[in-house]
Amino acid sequence: MYIFTGKCTHRYAVPGTLLVRRMISSSEVATALRPFYFAVHPDLFGRYPQQRQVNEDSLKLLSAHLESLLTQKRILPSTPRALPFYIRASNAPQDRGTFNLIKVPLERTVDAKLVLRRILESCNLPTEYVDKMPATKPSSTATSSSGSPYEEGFQQQQQHQSFYYKKRSEYNFGKEEEDADDSAPFEKEFDLFQFRIKKVRENETLMKWLRKHVVTAAVRTKAVQELQEEVEKLREDVTKRLGLREIIYDCGWNVEHFRGCLKSLEKLAELHPGALDGLKDRTVVFAAFTGVSLEGNVMLFTGDVQRNWLELIKTIDKHDSYLRKLPAYEFALSQVLRNIRIGRRKFMPKAQAMAYASHLRKITTALLDYLGKSKFPKSWPTDLSKFELVVESEAGPLMVSPTGQLIVPATCPGSLLVDFLTNHLEEALEKQSSYDRQKHIERDLHARCVAQFRLLSLTKDDSVTPDRMIECLEKLLAQGGPAGRGQLELADLNLTITTYYSVLTDGTVCIPWDWKQ
């Protein structure tokens, strides 16, 4: 005899036992994992393709795992023991491009509640909702001792399942899985996961990929044209109404999101007609933070509420005061470092003037402390004006950029900075010279590609350096002219050179710079 508690119950038949289990619904899972999805959703990493791709692939595997648990009460043999996800290091504007790689464990159990708890705990997210879920422990009319018929039967069932999945894994992967108690299986599983993705990409040629997706791109491009015309008209109206120089959208989201930002700014002007006078003759940029950029543009974070925008606009004079001080701070640093040029990274994320002023002060102080105890190396030229130094945030790199700029973090100690410059001045000059030659070649190839393939636009990600862009464009031009027999079909499309294949919601076609022929 069985007892049913409703449609959300699941039963196992074991001799001498009455077992009732409550199934967790998909809506409960979605609610429990909502904070997790907000932290790792690929749309939050639009400007960071590597992190976006990892999170997107991991979410697909997680979704399949959870679906199997809820509908079949089984663990897929292909499911890794842990999934990689990138999360932002913090929400501070200066840390927008800094991420932490976490390993989300997937418990080898059919207890969905435990799986959900482990996922949230791995990201330091609250588990109150999961803890309030009804327990899925069995109830029995038979004996409840540790040696009950139910427990023996269930253990046998789990052993059979483990053996079954192990054999399936051997069949699928050609090698034995690690024991269930293995505490560090991530590297093996993740390597296999990455290997599969790599093989798919290696076998994907540009011609083959375009044939499968060019129609989708054309349909999306045409569908969004009307919306783009509406957004352009709205942009002109808001620009004229507020007396702005221009409005720029630099967020990575689609055109619908841009329209929402414009309407929010328009609504703010209606509610506070005199409060936006500080924006006259300025450029407004919808971006990833709220503040004033190094170029003097007013940056409005698209995720902020209107009140935060209003507070910035009201205190814009304070930000402008820091902006006016920047030339003096840069000159002081240049004088300390023998007239070295202080530049801005050619592909760096936008930064706030207030934060940048603080970074310049820190690095100048560090160098003065060094000079109070020592001297610059004798191997240095007496004048460093040939070189260009870029100061970035505390979490920035210490490197020579592909363009020949010397990139240093604001917290770099004076001794470490001097040692770095000593060892990399020659490399910086070589890369500068190479970039000066390549940028002219790139511009020429860019113009030829737009004309030859009749592209609506041709852009690239910041991660694509001139040498990579040149290699990509030369290969494209070698494929011939407009679409035809054996030629690429790119006419009337917006093309972006990046590190992955994709068709965006607005129809933009993204292809990797190192695409296969």
Short mmCIF file of C-alpha atoms in Angstrom, two decimals:
data_model
loop_
_atom_site.label_atom_id
_atom_site.label_comp_id
_atom_site.label_asym_id
_atom_site.label_seq_id
_atom_site.Cartn_x
_atom_site.Cartn_y
_atom_site.Cartn_z
CA MET A 1 0.00 0.00 0.00
CA TYR A 2 1.18 3.49 -0.85
CA ILE A 3 0.15 6.84 0.57
CA PHE A 4 0.09 9.80 -1.84
CA THR A 5 0.50 13.32 -0.49
CA GLY A 6 -0.26 15.04 -3.80
CA LYS A 7 1.31 15.59 -7.20
CA CYS A 8 4.60 16.76 -5.68
CA THR A 9 5.45 13.41 -4.07
CA HIS A 10 7.73 10.69 -5.28
CA ARG A 11 7.80 7.13 -3.93
CA TYR A 12 10.19 4.24 -3.68
CA ALA A 13 8.95 0.70 -3.01
CA VAL A 14 11.06 -1.18 -0.48
CA PRO A 15 9.77 -4.30 1.31
CA GLY A 16 8.45 -3.54 4.79
CA THR A 17 8.70 0.18 4.22
CA LEU A 18 6.39 3.09 3.55
CA LEU A 19 8.40 5.97 2.06
CA VAL A 20 7.19 9.45 1.16
CA ARG A 21 9.46 12.05 -0.47
CA ARG A 22 8.52 15.62 -1.32
CA MET A 23 9.88 16.85 -4.67
CA ILE A 24 11.30 20.40 -4.94
CA SER A 25 9.63 22.30 -7.77
CA SER A 26 11.43 24.14 -10.54
CA SER A 27 9.98 27.46 -9.35
CA GLU A 28 11.46 26.89 -5.90
CA VAL A 29 14.84 26.17 -7.47
CA ALA A 30 14.64 29.36 -9.54
CA THR A 31 13.76 31.42 -6.45
CA ALA A 32 16.52 29.84 -4.36
CA LEU A 33 19.17 30.47 -7.00
CA ARG A 34 18.04 33.98 -7.94
CA PRO A 35 20.96 35.67 -6.07
CA PHE A 36 23.35 33.26 -7.77
CA TYR A 37 21.97 33.98 -11.24
CA PHE A 38 22.25 37.74 -10.59
CA ALA A 39 25.93 37.25 -9.74
CA VAL A 40 26.96 35.05 -12.70
CA HIS A 41 24.53 35.81 -15.53
CA PRO A 42 26.45 36.11 -18.84
CA ASP A 43 24.69 39.38 -19.74
CA LEU A 44 26.61 41.05 -16.90
CA PHE A 45 29.89 40.28 -18.71
CA GLY A 46 29.10 41.75 -22.11
CA ARG A 47 32.47 43.52 -22.39
CA TYR A 48 34.44 40.52 -21.10
CA PRO A 49 33.96 37.69 -23.64
CA GLN A 50 36.15 35.11 -21.90
CA GLN A 51 34.29 35.38 -18.58
CA ARG A 52 30.95 35.53 -20.38
CA GLN A 53 31.66 32.34 -22.33
CA VAL A 54 32.77 30.38 -19.24
CA ASN A 55 29.66 31.41 -17.29
CA GLU A 56 27.37 30.70 -20.22
CA ASP A 57 28.78 27.19 -20.73
CA SER A 58 28.69 26.41 -17.01
CA LEU A 59 25.08 27.60 -16.69
CA LYS A 60 24.04 25.23 -19.46
CA LEU A 61 25.60 22.28 -17.63
CA LEU A 62 24.09 23.40 -14.31
CA SER A 63 20.65 23.69 -15.89
CA ALA A 64 20.90 20.17 -17.31
CA HIS A 65 22.05 18.83 -13.94
CA LEU A 66 19.18 20.44 -12.03
CA GLU A 67 16.61 19.34 -14.60
CA SER A 68 17.83 15.74 -14.27
CA LEU A 69 17.57 15.91 -10.49
CA LEU A 70 14.04 17.33 -10.53
CA THR A 71 12.51 15.23 -13.28
CA GLN A 72 14.40 11.93 -13.09
CA LYS A 73 16.03 11.90 -9.65
CA ARG A 74 19.34 10.94 -11.25
CA ILE A 75 22.78 12.41 -11.85
CA LEU A 76 23.91 12.74 -15.44
CA PRO A 77 27.17 10.84 -16.01
CA SER A 78 28.57 13.75 -18.02
CA THR A 79 28.06 16.27 -15.20
CA PRO A 80 31.36 17.59 -13.77
CA ARG A 81 31.91 17.52 -10.01
CA ALA A 82 32.41 21.29 -10.04
CA LEU A 83 31.63 24.10 -12.46
CA PRO A 84 33.73 27.25 -13.01
CA PHE A 85 32.05 30.65 -12.70
CA TYR A 86 33.40 34.18 -12.75
CA ILE A 87 31.98 36.73 -10.32
CA ARG A 88 32.92 40.38 -9.92
CA ALA A 89 35.49 41.07 -7.21
CA SER A 90 33.31 43.97 -6.00
CA ASN A 91 30.77 46.51 -7.23
CA ALA A 92 33.19 49.43 -6.85
CA PRO A 93 33.64 51.33 -10.14
CA GLN A 94 37.42 50.87 -10.11
CA ASP A 95 36.97 47.08 -9.85
CA ARG A 96 34.50 46.63 -12.73
CA GLY A 97 36.98 44.58 -14.76
CA THR A 98 38.28 42.48 -11.86
CA PHE A 99 36.85 38.98 -11.39
CA ASN A 100 37.26 35.99 -9.12
CA LEU A 101 37.07 32.45 -10.51
CA ILE A 102 35.04 30.22 -8.19
CA LYS A 103 34.41 26.49 -8.36
CA VAL A 104 30.77 25.67 -7.68
CA PRO A 105 30.48 22.06 -6.43
CA LEU A 106 27.78 19.74 -7.71
CA GLU A 107 27.10 17.27 -4.92
CA ARG A 108 26.87 13.62 -6.00
CA THR A 109 23.41 13.25 -4.46
CA VAL A 110 19.80 13.35 -5.57
CA ASP A 111 19.00 15.64 -2.64
CA ALA A 112 18.24 18.86 -4.54
CA LYS A 113 18.09 20.88 -1.32
CA LEU A 114 21.68 19.98 -0.46
CA VAL A 115 22.81 20.77 -4.02
CA LEU A 116 21.21 24.22 -3.86
CA ARG A 117 22.76 24.98 -0.48
CA ARG A 118 26.26 24.05 -1.67
CA ILE A 119 25.92 26.26 -4.76
CA LEU A 120 24.95 29.31 -2.70
CA GLU A 121 27.56 28.67 -0.01
CA SER A 122 30.34 28.49 -2.60
CA CYS A 123 29.54 32.10 -3.58
CA ASN A 124 28.97 33.31 0.01
CA LEU A 125 25.31 33.94 -0.79
CA PRO A 126 22.46 33.64 1.77
CA THR A 127 20.78 30.23 2.17
CA GLU A 128 17.77 31.26 4.26
CA TYR A 129 15.26 30.38 1.53
CA VAL A 130 16.79 26.93 1.01
CA ASP A 131 16.88 26.30 4.76
CA LYS A 132 13.14 27.00 4.98
CA MET A 133 12.31 24.43 2.32
CA PRO A 134 10.55 21.33 3.70
CA ALA A 135 12.95 18.50 4.42
CA THR A 136 13.04 15.57 2.02
CA LYS A 137 13.85 12.98 4.67
CA PRO A 138 11.94 9.69 4.38
CA SER A 139 9.19 8.61 6.77
CA SER A 140 8.62 4.94 7.44
CA THR A 141 6.03 2.73 9.12
CA ALA A 142 8.67 0.07 9.54
CA THR A 143 11.45 0.08 12.08
CA SER A 144 13.49 3.31 12.20
CA SER A 145 16.69 1.75 13.45
CA SER A 146 19.92 2.19 11.53
CA GLY A 147 19.56 -1.25 10.07
CA SER A 148 16.00 -0.78 8.71
CA PRO A 149 14.97 -2.57 5.50
CA TYR A 150 14.50 0.84 3.84
CA GLU A 151 18.04 2.00 4.48
CA GLU A 152 19.52 -1.28 3.32
CA GLY A 153 17.42 -1.19 0.16
CA PHE A 154 18.25 2.44 -0.53
CA GLN A 155 21.97 1.90 0.00
CA GLN A 156 21.89 -0.99 -2.45
CA GLN A 157 20.07 1.18 -4.96
CA GLN A 158 22.72 3.93 -4.58
CA GLN A 159 25.50 1.38 -5.01
CA HIS A 160 23.91 0.10 -8.21
CA GLN A 161 23.55 3.68 -9.44
CA SER A 162 27.21 4.43 -8.66
CA PHE A 163 28.31 1.31 -10.55
CA TYR A 164 26.05 2.18 -13.48
CA TYR A 165 27.35 5.73 -13.75
CA LYS A 166 30.92 4.55 -13.39
CA LYS A 167 30.55 2.12 -16.27
CA ARG A 168 28.84 4.79 -18.38
CA SER A 169 31.70 7.18 -17.64
CA GLU A 170 34.26 4.58 -18.69
CA TYR A 171 32.33 4.05 -21.89
CA ASN A 172 31.98 7.76 -22.64
CA PHE A 173 35.38 9.02 -21.60
CA GLY A 174 37.60 5.98 -21.97
CA LYS A 175 38.98 6.22 -18.45
CA GLU A 176 37.88 5.52 -14.92
CA GLU A 177 36.36 8.33 -12.86
CA GLU A 178 37.93 9.44 -9.63
CA ASP A 179 36.46 7.97 -6.46
CA ALA A 180 33.46 9.79 -5.05
CA ASP A 181 35.54 10.84 -2.05
CA ASP A 182 38.13 12.59 -4.21
CA SER A 183 38.35 16.14 -2.86
CA ALA A 184 40.02 17.69 -5.93
CA PRO A 185 38.42 16.42 -9.14
CA PHE A 186 37.91 19.88 -10.60
CA GLU A 187 41.04 20.06 -12.72
CA LYS A 188 40.34 16.76 -14.47
CA GLU A 189 36.67 17.53 -15.15
CA PHE A 190 37.29 21.11 -16.19
CA ASP A 191 40.15 20.14 -18.52
CA LEU A 192 37.81 17.69 -20.26
CA PHE A 193 35.11 20.35 -20.43
CA GLN A 194 37.53 22.87 -21.96
CA PHE A 195 38.90 20.24 -24.35
CA ARG A 196 35.43 19.57 -25.77
CA ILE A 197 34.77 23.26 -26.31
CA LYS A 198 38.16 23.68 -27.96
CA LYS A 199 37.57 20.78 -30.34
CA VAL A 200 34.23 22.23 -31.44
CA ARG A 201 35.83 25.60 -32.13
CA GLU A 202 38.75 24.05 -33.97
CA ASN A 203 36.40 22.23 -36.33
CA GLU A 204 34.29 25.34 -36.97
CA THR A 205 35.34 27.26 -40.07
CA LEU A 206 34.19 30.81 -40.74
CA MET A 207 32.46 29.85 -43.98
CA LYS A 208 30.60 26.99 -42.31
CA TRP A 209 29.56 29.12 -39.32
CA LEU A 210 28.34 31.99 -41.50
CA ARG A 211 26.18 29.69 -43.62
CA LYS A 212 24.39 28.56 -40.46
CA HIS A 213 23.93 32.01 -38.93
CA VAL A 214 23.96 34.69 -41.64
CA VAL A 215 20.18 34.50 -42.13
CA THR A 216 19.60 34.96 -38.39
CA ALA A 217 21.94 37.95 -38.39
CA ALA A 218 20.19 39.54 -41.39
CA VAL A 219 16.73 39.07 -39.86
CA ARG A 220 17.80 40.56 -36.52
CA THR A 221 19.57 43.47 -38.21
CA LYS A 222 16.47 44.32 -40.22
CA ALA A 223 14.15 43.91 -37.22
CA VAL A 224 16.16 46.31 -35.09
CA GLN A 225 16.50 49.05 -37.74
CA GLU A 226 13.14 50.61 -36.91
CA LEU A 227 14.00 50.61 -33.21
CA GLN A 228 17.39 52.17 -33.93
CA GLU A 229 15.72 54.99 -35.87
CA GLU A 230 13.40 55.61 -32.91
CA VAL A 231 16.34 55.63 -30.48
CA GLU A 232 18.33 57.99 -32.70
CA LYS A 233 15.40 60.44 -32.81
CA LEU A 234 15.02 60.20 -29.02
CA ARG A 235 18.75 60.80 -28.60
CA GLU A 236 18.55 63.96 -30.72
CA ASP A 237 15.53 65.23 -28.78
CA VAL A 238 17.14 64.70 -25.35
CA THR A 239 20.45 66.19 -26.54
CA LYS A 240 18.70 69.32 -27.80
CA ARG A 241 16.42 69.64 -24.77
CA LEU A 242 19.29 69.48 -22.23
CA GLY A 243 21.76 71.43 -24.36
CA LEU A 244 24.22 68.54 -24.45
CA ARG A 245 27.19 68.19 -26.75
CA GLU A 246 26.28 64.55 -27.44
CA ILE A 247 25.03 61.34 -25.84
CA ILE A 248 27.14 58.17 -26.11
CA TYR A 249 26.13 54.63 -25.26
CA ASP A 250 29.10 52.63 -23.94
CA CYS A 251 27.51 49.85 -21.95
CA GLY A 252 27.54 46.69 -24.06
CA TRP A 253 23.79 46.09 -23.73
CA ASN A 254 21.39 46.14 -26.67
CA VAL A 255 19.64 49.09 -28.26
CA GLU A 256 16.47 48.55 -26.22
CA HIS A 257 18.47 49.17 -23.07
CA PHE A 258 19.80 52.38 -24.62
CA ARG A 259 16.24 53.54 -25.24
CA GLY A 260 15.41 52.86 -21.59
CA CYS A 261 18.38 54.96 -20.46
CA LEU A 262 17.34 57.86 -22.70
CA LYS A 263 13.78 57.75 -21.38
CA SER A 264 15.06 57.70 -17.79
CA LEU A 265 17.16 60.81 -18.45
CA GLU A 266 14.20 62.46 -20.16
CA LYS A 267 11.97 61.64 -17.19
CA LEU A 268 14.57 63.04 -14.79
CA ALA A 269 14.58 66.30 -16.73
CA GLU A 270 10.78 66.49 -16.44
CA LEU A 271 10.79 65.88 -12.67
CA HIS A 272 13.72 68.23 -11.94
CA PRO A 273 13.71 70.84 -14.73
CA GLY A 274 16.41 73.11 -13.29
CA ALA A 275 18.63 70.51 -11.70
CA LEU A 276 20.19 69.33 -14.96
CA ASP A 277 21.60 72.69 -16.01
CA GLY A 278 25.06 71.40 -15.08
CA LEU A 279 24.96 69.11 -18.11
CA LYS A 280 24.86 71.90 -20.68
CA ASP A 281 27.64 71.71 -23.31
CA ARG A 282 28.82 68.39 -21.90
CA THR A 283 28.94 64.84 -23.21
CA VAL A 284 26.81 62.29 -21.37
CA VAL A 285 27.88 58.64 -21.54
CA PHE A 286 25.75 55.74 -20.36
CA ALA A 287 28.47 53.52 -18.95
CA ALA A 288 29.49 51.05 -16.23
CA PHE A 289 29.85 53.64 -13.43
CA THR A 290 28.52 57.00 -12.32
CA GLY A 291 31.04 59.84 -12.19
CA VAL A 292 33.16 62.14 -14.36
CA SER A 293 35.64 60.50 -16.72
CA LEU A 294 39.20 61.62 -17.44
CA GLU A 295 37.92 63.27 -20.63
CA GLY A 296 35.41 65.32 -18.63
CA ASN A 297 32.40 63.32 -19.79
CA VAL A 298 29.50 62.75 -17.39
CA MET A 299 29.22 59.00 -16.92
CA LEU A 300 25.84 57.58 -15.83
CA PHE A 301 25.75 53.94 -14.73
CA THR A 302 22.86 52.21 -16.50
CA GLY A 303 22.12 50.16 -13.38
CA ASP A 304 21.76 53.18 -11.07
CA VAL A 305 18.48 54.71 -9.98
CA GLN A 306 17.66 58.25 -11.12
CA ARG A 307 18.41 59.63 -7.66
CA ASN A 308 22.08 58.65 -7.98
CA TRP A 309 22.29 60.34 -11.37
CA LEU A 310 20.76 63.47 -9.88
CA GLU A 311 23.23 63.50 -6.95
CA LEU A 312 26.16 63.34 -9.36
CA ILE A 313 24.81 66.15 -11.54
CA LYS A 314 24.26 68.35 -8.47
CA THR A 315 27.85 67.79 -7.27
CA ILE A 316 29.50 67.88 -10.67
CA ASP A 317 31.59 70.93 -9.67
CA LYS A 318 33.39 68.78 -7.09
CA HIS A 319 34.36 66.25 -9.76
CA ASP A 320 35.43 69.04 -12.10
CA SER A 321 37.81 70.37 -9.45
CA TYR A 322 39.67 67.06 -9.49
CA LEU A 323 39.64 67.10 -13.28
CA ARG A 324 41.37 70.48 -13.30
CA LYS A 325 44.08 69.14 -10.96
CA LEU A 326 44.99 66.16 -13.15
CA PRO A 327 47.49 68.02 -15.43
CA ALA A 328 49.40 69.19 -12.35
CA TYR A 329 49.49 65.68 -10.86
CA GLU A 330 50.64 64.20 -14.18
CA PHE A 331 53.31 66.90 -14.57
CA ALA A 332 54.63 66.19 -11.06
CA LEU A 333 54.96 62.46 -11.82
CA SER A 334 56.63 63.22 -15.15
CA GLN A 335 59.21 65.45 -13.46
CA VAL A 336 60.06 62.77 -10.91
CA LEU A 337 60.58 60.21 -13.71
CA ARG A 338 62.87 62.34 -15.91
CA ASN A 339 60.19 63.86 -18.16
CA ILE A 340 58.51 60.55 -18.99
CA ARG A 341 55.20 61.06 -20.80
CA ILE A 342 52.11 60.30 -18.71
CA GLY A 343 49.47 58.80 -20.95
CA ARG A 344 46.18 57.00 -20.90
CA ARG A 345 45.94 53.37 -21.92
CA LYS A 346 44.65 53.13 -25.48
CA PHE A 347 42.28 50.27 -24.65
CA MET A 348 41.71 50.88 -20.94
CA PRO A 349 38.26 50.94 -19.29
CA LYS A 350 36.90 54.38 -18.47
CA ALA A 351 38.04 55.75 -15.10
CA GLN A 352 36.81 58.45 -12.74
CA ALA A 353 38.80 61.67 -12.47
CA MET A 354 38.60 61.56 -8.66
CA ALA A 355 40.04 58.04 -8.45
CA TYR A 356 42.73 58.75 -11.07
CA ALA A 357 43.95 61.78 -9.12
CA SER A 358 44.39 59.54 -6.07
CA HIS A 359 46.33 56.98 -8.15
CA LEU A 360 48.75 59.63 -9.44
CA ARG A 361 49.41 60.90 -5.90
CA LYS A 362 50.13 57.38 -4.64
CA ILE A 363 52.64 56.47 -7.35
CA THR A 364 54.42 59.85 -7.09
CA THR A 365 54.75 59.48 -3.31
CA ALA A 366 56.16 55.94 -3.73
CA LEU A 367 58.84 57.20 -6.13
CA LEU A 368 59.79 60.12 -3.89
CA ASP A 369 60.18 57.70 -0.97
CA TYR A 370 62.49 55.58 -3.15
CA LEU A 371 64.60 58.58 -4.17
CA GLY A 372 64.94 59.54 -0.51
CA LYS A 373 66.89 56.33 0.04
CA SER A 374 68.45 55.56 -3.34
CA LYS A 375 69.03 56.81 -6.89
CA PHE A 376 67.83 55.79 -10.33
CA PRO A 377 70.07 53.23 -12.10
CA LYS A 378 73.02 54.60 -14.09
CA SER A 379 71.82 52.63 -17.12
CA TRP A 380 68.79 54.89 -17.45
CA PRO A 381 68.80 57.63 -20.10
CA THR A 382 68.97 61.14 -18.69
CA ASP A 383 65.68 61.84 -20.44
CA LEU A 384 62.74 59.38 -20.59
CA SER A 385 60.46 61.48 -22.80
CA LYS A 386 60.50 58.72 -25.46
CA PHE A 387 58.53 56.49 -23.12
CA GLU A 388 54.92 56.63 -21.99
CA LEU A 389 53.74 55.60 -18.52
CA VAL A 390 50.13 54.72 -17.69
CA VAL A 391 48.95 54.60 -14.07
CA GLU A 392 45.97 52.36 -13.39
CA SER A 393 43.98 51.22 -10.37
CA GLU A 394 45.34 49.28 -7.39
CA ALA A 395 44.37 46.02 -9.09
CA GLY A 396 45.92 46.94 -12.43
CA PRO A 397 48.73 45.04 -14.19
CA LEU A 398 52.49 45.66 -14.26
CA MET A 399 53.28 45.16 -17.92
CA VAL A 400 54.29 46.56 -21.30
CA SER A 401 51.15 46.90 -23.42
CA PRO A 402 51.03 45.81 -27.09
CA THR A 403 51.21 49.51 -27.99
CA GLY A 404 54.46 50.04 -26.06
CA GLN A 405 53.00 51.78 -23.03
CA LEU A 406 54.41 50.98 -19.57
CA ILE A 407 51.39 49.99 -17.45
CA VAL A 408 51.77 50.20 -13.65
CA PRO A 409 49.29 49.87 -10.76
CA ALA A 410 48.93 52.79 -8.36
CA THR A 411 50.07 50.70 -5.36
CA CYS A 412 53.35 49.59 -6.97
CA PRO A 413 56.29 50.19 -4.54
CA GLY A 414 59.00 52.53 -5.81
CA SER A 415 61.73 49.87 -5.84
CA LEU A 416 59.58 47.45 -7.84
CA LEU A 417 58.60 50.16 -10.34
CA VAL A 418 62.23 51.20 -10.90
CA ASP A 419 63.27 47.57 -11.39
CA PHE A 420 60.42 47.03 -13.87
CA LEU A 421 61.33 50.10 -15.91
CA THR A 422 65.01 49.11 -15.96
CA ASN A 423 64.20 45.70 -17.47
CA HIS A 424 61.51 46.78 -19.96
CA LEU A 425 62.50 50.15 -21.49
CA GLU A 426 63.95 48.50 -24.60
CA GLU A 427 60.89 46.29 -25.05
CA ALA A 428 58.63 49.34 -24.75
CA LEU A 429 60.49 51.13 -27.57
CA GLU A 430 60.25 48.11 -29.86
CA LYS A 431 56.50 47.76 -29.30
CA GLN A 432 55.96 51.49 -29.81
CA SER A 433 57.71 51.38 -33.15
CA SER A 434 55.75 48.28 -34.20
CA TYR A 435 52.42 49.84 -33.22
CA ASP A 436 53.17 53.08 -35.08
CA ARG A 437 53.65 51.06 -38.26
CA GLN A 438 50.72 48.71 -37.72
CA LYS A 439 48.04 51.29 -36.94
CA HIS A 440 48.32 52.79 -40.44
CA ILE A 441 48.16 49.34 -42.05
CA GLU A 442 45.13 48.48 -39.93
CA ARG A 443 43.26 51.63 -40.98
CA ASP A 444 43.87 50.88 -44.66
CA LEU A 445 42.72 47.24 -44.33
CA HIS A 446 39.67 48.36 -42.34
CA ALA A 447 38.53 50.70 -45.11
CA ARG A 448 39.12 48.05 -47.79
CA CYS A 449 37.11 45.40 -45.91
CA VAL A 450 34.13 47.70 -45.36
CA ALA A 451 34.04 48.57 -49.07
CA GLN A 452 34.78 45.10 -50.46
CA PHE A 453 32.24 43.21 -48.33
CA ARG A 454 29.69 46.06 -48.25
CA LEU A 455 29.56 46.02 -44.45
CA LEU A 456 27.32 48.37 -42.50
CA SER A 457 30.08 48.67 -39.89
CA LEU A 458 33.33 47.01 -38.83
CA THR A 459 34.53 47.24 -35.23
CA LYS A 460 36.73 45.25 -32.85
CA ASP A 461 36.94 44.43 -29.14
CA ASP A 462 39.58 46.16 -27.03
CA SER A 463 41.26 42.77 -26.57
CA VAL A 464 42.09 42.58 -30.31
CA THR A 465 45.47 44.25 -30.79
CA PRO A 466 46.54 45.80 -34.13
CA ASP A 467 48.67 42.81 -35.17
CA ARG A 468 45.74 40.45 -34.58
CA MET A 469 43.36 42.76 -36.41
CA ILE A 470 45.73 42.98 -39.37
CA GLU A 471 46.02 39.20 -39.56
CA CYS A 472 42.24 38.84 -39.46
CA LEU A 473 41.51 41.52 -42.08
CA GLU A 474 44.15 40.19 -44.47
CA LYS A 475 42.56 36.73 -44.30
CA LEU A 476 39.12 38.23 -44.93
CA LEU A 477 40.29 40.16 -47.97
CA ALA A 478 41.94 37.01 -49.33
CA GLN A 479 38.48 35.38 -49.46
CA GLY A 480 37.38 37.68 -52.28
CA GLY A 481 34.69 40.27 -52.77
CA PRO A 482 30.92 40.34 -52.22
CA ALA A 483 29.04 37.14 -51.48
CA GLY A 484 29.21 34.63 -54.26
CA ARG A 485 30.52 31.23 -55.05
CA GLY A 486 33.01 30.21 -52.37
CA GLN A 487 33.04 33.71 -50.91
CA LEU A 488 32.04 35.12 -47.54
CA GLU A 489 28.48 36.41 -47.10
CA LEU A 490 28.88 39.62 -45.10
CA ALA A 491 26.95 42.23 -47.09
CA ASP A 492 24.72 44.60 -45.11
CA LEU A 493 25.90 43.25 -41.76
CA ASN A 494 27.53 44.82 -38.71
CA LEU A 495 30.75 42.87 -38.10
CA THR A 496 32.78 42.83 -34.88
CA ILE A 497 36.18 41.16 -34.58
CA THR A 498 36.54 39.55 -31.17
CA THR A 499 37.55 36.17 -29.67
CA TYR A 500 34.35 34.16 -30.18
CA TYR A 501 31.50 33.40 -32.58
CA SER A 502 28.12 34.95 -31.83
CA VAL A 503 25.11 36.75 -33.31
CA LEU A 504 23.95 39.50 -30.95
CA THR A 505 20.33 40.44 -30.43
CA ASP A 506 20.73 43.45 -32.72
CA GLY A 507 22.12 41.26 -35.52
CA THR A 508 25.79 42.16 -35.01
CA VAL A 509 28.00 39.27 -36.15
CA CYS A 510 30.96 38.51 -33.88
CA ILE A 511 33.81 36.38 -35.20
CA PRO A 512 37.18 35.48 -33.63
CA TRP A 513 40.25 37.20 -35.03
CA ASP A 514 41.91 33.81 -35.53
CA TRP A 515 39.02 32.20 -37.43
CA LYS A 516 39.68 29.04 -39.42
CA GLN A 517 39.45 28.88 -43.21
#
